[in-house]
XYZ file of N, CA and C in Angstrom:
474
model
N 4.494 154.693 12.389
C 4.547 156.080 11.986
C 5.751 156.297 11.077
N 5.594 157.122 10.085
C 6.641 157.396 9.120
C 7.731 158.261 9.745
N 8.972 157.856 9.522
C 10.113 158.637 9.987
C 10.635 159.464 8.811
N 11.079 160.669 9.096
C 11.580 161.557 8.069
C 13.071 161.772 8.263
N 13.868 161.663 7.193
C 15.316 161.808 7.338
C 15.701 163.240 7.698
N 16.732 163.341 8.533
C 17.235 164.636 8.960
C 18.718 164.480 9.269
N 19.502 165.471 8.904
C 20.925 165.416 9.224
C 21.120 165.750 10.699
N 22.285 165.415 11.212
C 22.625 165.729 12.602
C 22.583 167.242 12.815
N 23.107 168.002 11.838
C 23.116 169.454 11.955
C 21.688 170.010 11.969
N 20.810 169.454 11.151
C 19.423 169.897 11.109
C 18.710 169.634 12.423
N 18.948 168.460 13.009
C 18.342 168.127 14.292
C 18.873 169.054 15.382
N 20.166 169.332 15.343
C 20.781 170.218 16.334
C 20.186 171.629 16.236
N 19.973 172.113 15.010
C 19.396 173.451 14.822
C 17.971 173.509 15.374
N 17.184 172.460 15.139
C 15.823 172.427 15.681
C 15.836 172.370 17.205
N 16.760 171.590 17.768
C 16.859 171.500 19.228
C 17.240 172.844 19.846
N 18.140 173.580 19.173
C 18.533 174.901 19.671
C 17.361 175.879 19.600
N 16.604 175.825 18.493
C 15.440 176.698 18.377
C 14.410 176.366 19.455
N 14.209 175.071 19.698
C 13.262 174.632 20.726
C 13.692 175.138 22.104
N 14.980 175.019 22.395
C 15.504 175.488 23.679
C 15.283 176.990 23.818
N 15.557 177.738 22.753
C 15.357 179.192 22.774
C 13.887 179.536 23.023
N 12.995 178.841 22.325
C 11.565 179.111 22.493
C 11.100 178.821 23.919
N 11.561 177.705 24.483
C 11.106 177.299 25.814
C 11.746 178.095 26.942
N 13.036 178.389 26.831
C 13.739 179.008 27.952
C 13.806 180.529 27.888
N 13.661 181.104 26.693
C 13.776 182.557 26.584
C 12.469 183.217 26.157
N 11.913 182.782 25.034
C 10.729 183.445 24.495
C 9.480 183.189 25.328
N 9.267 181.948 25.732
C 8.069 181.613 26.519
C 8.005 182.439 27.807
N 9.098 182.512 28.609
C 9.042 183.336 29.823
C 8.825 184.833 29.535
N 9.405 185.329 28.432
C 9.216 186.734 28.071
C 7.745 187.020 27.768
N 7.110 186.115 27.052
C 5.696 186.301 26.703
C 4.827 186.206 27.947
N 5.131 185.272 28.831
C 4.381 185.149 30.085
C 4.475 186.442 30.881
N 5.658 187.020 30.923
C 5.867 188.292 31.623
C 5.073 189.405 30.949
N 5.079 189.442 29.621
C 4.345 190.478 28.890
C 2.839 190.361 29.137
N 2.341 189.126 29.215
C 0.919 188.915 29.503
C 0.590 189.411 30.909
N 1.449 189.090 31.854
C 1.227 189.528 33.237
C 1.223 191.052 33.330
N 2.156 191.699 32.655
C 2.215 193.162 32.672
C 0.983 193.768 32.004
N 0.532 193.159 30.914
C -0.648 193.672 30.205
C -1.908 193.506 31.047
N -1.974 192.437 31.818
C -3.140 192.212 32.690
C -3.247 193.300 33.756
N -2.103 193.778 34.206
C -2.085 194.804 35.238
C -2.640 196.130 34.736
N -2.697 196.289 33.414
C -3.179 197.543 32.842
C -4.696 197.674 32.922
N -5.368 196.601 33.285
C -6.814 196.695 33.482
C -7.624 195.932 32.460
N -8.682 196.554 31.976
C -9.677 195.958 31.086
C -9.029 195.168 29.940
N -9.272 193.857 29.911
C -8.647 192.995 28.908
C -9.357 193.050 27.558
N -10.608 193.505 27.530
C -11.356 193.542 26.273
C -10.724 194.482 25.261
N -10.226 195.593 25.723
C -9.659 196.584 24.807
C -8.177 196.808 25.071
N -7.519 195.777 25.540
C -6.102 195.875 25.873
C -5.288 195.266 24.730
N -4.775 196.120 23.855
C -4.037 195.661 22.667
C -2.774 194.903 23.052
N -2.082 195.343 24.093
C -0.855 194.667 24.513
C -1.149 193.235 24.946
N -2.236 193.071 25.676
C -2.627 191.740 26.150
C -2.950 190.827 24.964
N -3.755 191.325 24.023
C -4.145 190.506 22.872
C -2.942 190.165 21.986
N -2.027 191.108 21.823
C -0.826 190.855 21.027
C 0.048 189.796 21.703
N 0.201 189.893 23.020
C 1.016 188.921 23.754
C 0.380 187.537 23.702
N -0.948 187.468 23.822
C -1.644 186.177 23.751
C -1.500 185.556 22.356
N -1.576 186.402 21.322
C -1.409 185.899 19.957
C 0.009 185.377 19.748
N 0.984 186.119 20.238
C 2.379 185.680 20.135
C 2.580 184.378 20.911
N 1.949 184.266 22.065
C 2.046 183.045 22.863
C 1.497 181.853 22.076
N 0.376 182.046 21.406
C -0.206 180.969 20.602
C 0.723 180.529 19.487
N 1.371 181.503 18.834
C 2.293 181.168 17.746
C 3.524 180.427 18.276
N 4.055 180.868 19.403
C 5.231 180.217 19.992
C 4.884 178.793 20.430
N 3.743 178.620 21.073
C 3.342 177.277 21.522
C 3.118 176.345 20.324
N 2.559 176.879 19.247
C 2.357 176.068 18.041
C 3.703 175.657 17.444
N 4.653 176.579 17.430
C 5.987 176.265 16.887
C 6.690 175.230 17.768
N 6.531 175.331 19.071
C 7.130 174.351 19.987
C 6.560 172.961 19.695
N 5.240 172.862 19.559
C 4.617 171.564 19.248
C 5.092 171.036 17.897
N 5.222 171.937 16.927
C 5.679 171.555 15.594
C 7.097 170.978 15.642
N 7.994 171.675 16.320
C 9.386 171.216 16.420
C 9.455 169.891 17.170
N 8.722 169.776 18.277
C 8.740 168.525 19.038
C 8.230 167.364 18.177
N 7.207 167.603 17.378
C 6.687 166.569 16.486
C 7.693 166.184 15.414
N 8.360 167.181 14.849
C 9.363 166.911 13.812
C 10.529 166.099 14.384
N 10.985 166.478 15.575
C 12.098 165.751 16.181
C 11.684 164.330 16.571
N 10.448 164.179 17.021
C 9.962 162.862 17.406
C 9.879 161.928 16.195
N 9.549 162.488 15.023
C 9.401 161.677 13.818
C 10.636 161.713 12.925
N 11.732 162.239 13.441
C 12.954 162.351 12.644
C 13.776 161.071 12.720
N 14.324 160.721 11.583
C 15.328 159.659 11.535
C 16.644 160.390 11.295
N 17.399 160.595 12.360
C 18.620 161.386 12.272
C 19.730 160.525 11.680
N 20.287 161.013 10.581
C 21.309 160.269 9.849
C 22.628 161.030 9.940
N 23.621 160.368 10.504
C 24.968 160.934 10.598
C 25.756 160.437 9.392
N 25.887 161.290 8.389
C 26.537 160.884 7.143
C 28.015 160.555 7.357
N 28.633 161.112 8.410
C 30.047 160.827 8.657
C 30.247 159.392 9.133
N 29.179 158.759 9.623
C 29.285 157.376 10.089
C 29.055 156.374 8.966
N 28.669 156.861 7.798
C 28.409 155.979 6.651
C 29.676 155.935 5.798
N 30.119 154.744 5.412
C 31.332 154.646 4.582
C 31.170 155.399 3.260
N 32.226 156.105 2.861
C 32.191 156.871 1.610
C 32.359 155.917 0.435
N 31.324 155.832 -0.385
C 31.354 154.936 -1.546
C 31.480 155.700 -2.848
N 31.368 157.024 -2.772
C 31.408 157.831 -3.985
C 30.030 158.015 -4.596
N 29.026 157.383 -4.001
C 27.657 157.518 -4.504
C 26.959 158.672 -3.796
N 25.995 159.249 -4.492
C 25.185 160.311 -3.922
C 24.153 159.660 -3.003
N 24.221 160.023 -1.724
C 23.256 159.531 -0.739
C 22.804 160.716 0.111
N 21.833 160.481 0.967
C 21.339 161.518 1.859
C 22.488 162.075 2.700
N 22.562 163.398 2.784
C 23.547 164.050 3.635
C 24.836 164.456 2.948
N 25.141 163.891 1.785
C 26.394 164.250 1.127
C 26.250 165.594 0.428
N 27.392 166.168 0.103
C 27.431 167.387 -0.690
C 27.872 166.984 -2.087
N 27.112 167.450 -3.066
C 27.385 167.047 -4.440
C 27.519 168.288 -5.325
N 28.535 168.255 -6.168
C 28.721 169.316 -7.154
C 28.246 168.770 -8.488
N 27.335 169.515 -9.124
C 26.811 169.089 -10.417
C 27.013 170.202 -11.436
N 27.139 169.803 -12.693
C 27.326 170.769 -13.769
C 26.237 170.578 -14.812
N 25.649 171.675 -15.232
C 24.680 171.638 -16.316
C 25.443 171.286 -17.587
N 25.029 170.223 -18.267
C 25.760 169.729 -19.441
C 25.770 170.761 -20.559
N 24.683 171.500 -20.735
C 24.598 172.482 -21.825
C 25.392 173.748 -21.534
N 25.274 174.277 -20.319
C 25.869 175.579 -20.015
C 27.189 175.490 -19.256
N 27.556 174.320 -18.782
C 28.756 174.118 -17.963
C 28.690 174.862 -16.628
N 27.522 175.370 -16.274
C 27.343 176.050 -14.996
C 27.313 175.007 -13.885
N 28.124 175.222 -12.830
C 28.163 174.256 -11.730
C 27.484 174.829 -10.492
N 26.880 173.936 -9.726
C 26.278 174.293 -8.446
C 26.619 173.201 -7.444
N 26.637 173.573 -6.172
C 26.946 172.623 -5.107
C 25.748 172.577 -4.160
N 25.272 171.366 -3.893
C 24.142 171.168 -2.993
C 24.483 170.108 -1.956
N 23.944 170.294 -0.763
C 23.947 169.222 0.230
C 22.533 168.673 0.230
N 22.403 167.360 0.170
C 21.086 166.737 0.159
C 20.655 166.513 1.603
N 19.560 167.187 1.981
C 19.097 167.192 3.365
C 17.612 166.843 3.435
N 17.091 166.758 4.649
C 15.677 166.482 4.860
C 14.808 167.662 4.453
N 13.523 167.418 4.302
C 12.585 168.451 3.863
C 12.589 169.664 4.785
N 12.701 169.444 6.100
C 12.661 170.536 7.059
C 13.900 171.421 7.007
N 14.991 170.891 6.495
C 16.254 171.626 6.477
C 16.507 172.339 5.160
N 15.748 172.011 4.138
C 16.004 172.518 2.794
C 15.994 174.045 2.757
N 17.015 174.603 2.127
C 17.126 176.041 1.916
C 18.033 176.231 0.705
N 17.424 176.428 -0.445
C 18.172 176.468 -1.691
C 19.199 177.596 -1.695
N 18.919 178.699 -0.992
C 19.863 179.816 -0.941
C 21.137 179.446 -0.192
N 21.038 178.481 0.725
C 22.213 178.019 1.463
C 22.791 176.755 0.841
N 22.275 176.341 -0.306
C 22.782 175.156 -0.985
C 22.301 173.862 -0.355
N 21.177 173.909 0.354
C 20.621 172.705 0.982
C 19.383 172.294 0.193
N 19.480 171.137 -0.435
C 18.467 170.637 -1.358
C 17.677 169.517 -0.697
N 16.363 169.614 -0.735
C 15.500 168.595 -0.136
C 15.678 167.255 -0.843
N 15.753 166.195 -0.060
C 15.918 164.855 -0.602
C 14.729 164.454 -1.478
N 13.589 165.095 -1.278
C 12.414 164.749 -2.067
C 12.248 165.635 -3.304
N 13.186 166.552 -3.545
C 13.113 167.412 -4.729
C 13.456 166.596 -5.974
N 12.974 167.010 -7.139
C 13.260 166.272 -8.377
C 14.761 166.104 -8.657
N 15.547 167.140 -8.407
C 16.990 167.042 -8.662
C 17.625 166.013 -7.739
N 17.313 166.087 -6.448
C 17.900 165.150 -5.489
C 17.472 163.715 -5.792
N 16.196 163.521 -6.113
C 15.726 162.163 -6.430
C 16.467 161.600 -7.639
N 16.780 162.464 -8.614
C 17.522 162.010 -9.794
C 18.976 161.703 -9.446
N 19.534 162.433 -8.488
C 20.956 162.276 -8.155
C 21.246 161.091 -7.234
N 20.311 160.742 -6.355
C 20.569 159.689 -5.373
C 20.921 158.377 -6.081
N 22.040 157.802 -5.643
C 22.508 156.537 -6.207
C 23.515 156.701 -7.335
N 23.679 157.923 -7.807
C 24.619 158.176 -8.905
C 26.023 158.386 -8.357
N 27.015 158.305 -9.275
C 28.416 158.481 -8.904
C 29.027 159.599 -9.731
N 30.256 159.989 -9.355
C 30.960 161.015 -10.129
C 31.084 160.565 -11.577
N 30.798 161.499 -12.500
C 30.861 161.196 -13.923
C 29.516 160.795 -14.522
N 28.568 160.379 -13.694
C 27.237 160.012 -14.188
C 26.486 161.258 -14.653
N 25.638 161.074 -15.648
C 24.789 162.152 -16.139
C 23.349 161.801 -15.788
N 22.639 162.771 -15.246
C 21.236 162.564 -14.882
C 20.369 163.551 -15.660
N 19.162 163.123 -15.946
C 18.198 163.976 -16.632
C 17.124 164.348 -15.619
N 16.902 165.648 -15.461
C 15.931 166.136 -14.495
C 14.837 166.890 -15.240
N 13.597 166.513 -14.961
C 12.474 167.213 -15.568
C 12.150 168.428 -14.704
N 12.219 169.603 -15.313
C 11.920 170.851 -14.622
C 10.729 171.513 -15.307
N 10.138 172.517 -14.681
C 9.019 173.211 -15.321
C 9.382 173.806 -16.686
N 10.651 174.147 -16.873
C 11.069 174.738 -18.147
C 11.578 173.693 -19.136
N 11.445 172.423 -18.815
C 11.898 171.349 -19.697
C 12.879 170.436 -18.994
N 13.486 169.548 -19.747
C 14.451 168.626 -19.145
C 15.845 169.240 -19.186
N 16.590 168.972 -18.112
C 17.952 169.484 -17.987
C 18.855 168.308 -17.651
N 20.011 168.258 -18.296
C 20.992 167.205 -18.010
C 22.082 167.777 -17.121
N 22.382 167.028 -16.055
C 23.455 167.413 -15.134
C 24.460 166.283 -15.060
N 25.729 166.655 -14.953
C 26.777 165.671 -14.724
C 27.224 165.806 -13.272
N 27.382 164.663 -12.612
C 27.867 164.656 -11.234
C 29.379 164.888 -11.295
N 29.825 166.036 -10.808
C 31.243 166.391 -10.858
C 31.986 165.815 -9.664
N 31.422 166.003 -8.465
C 32.105 165.543 -7.253
C 31.088 165.218 -6.163
N 31.382 164.167 -5.409
C 30.564 163.794 -4.267
C 31.440 163.879 -3.037
N 31.032 164.728 -2.068
C 31.826 164.921 -0.857
C 31.063 164.456 0.365
N 31.742 163.698 1.176
C 31.218 163.260 2.473
C 31.682 164.280 3.507
N 30.792 165.108 3.965
C 31.219 166.136 4.943
C 30.656 165.801 6.295
């Protein structure tokens, strides 16, 4: 079975969400279903149907998280020697060669990616172009609006 890379922080966040779903949300929904059943006729009981639907969504999310964690290859970037190269888990500052605009991204697994938080999926075109590069290297990234050149300004092992 294929393993998917994930940072330690990403795995920890999924484990916390799983714990919350199992220990807090699941019992709340079970209680809501029990209370709705006491109201009588289940055919036209909106509270019961809403609670059952929420239960289905929570159970699906629990299975999803458990599957992701089971297939995760958790990589602790702090345990990898710092070579100055862009690898999974590092934080990299890049500058657009034309505009001199800089951005900082951490290269993370697909499940952790959130561009608004500066977390870039390892399978994204930019990350694929950056992996293996060092400070000072220039990479060309094909984007929907054309090709863009970025210079690797700094690679940080966090």
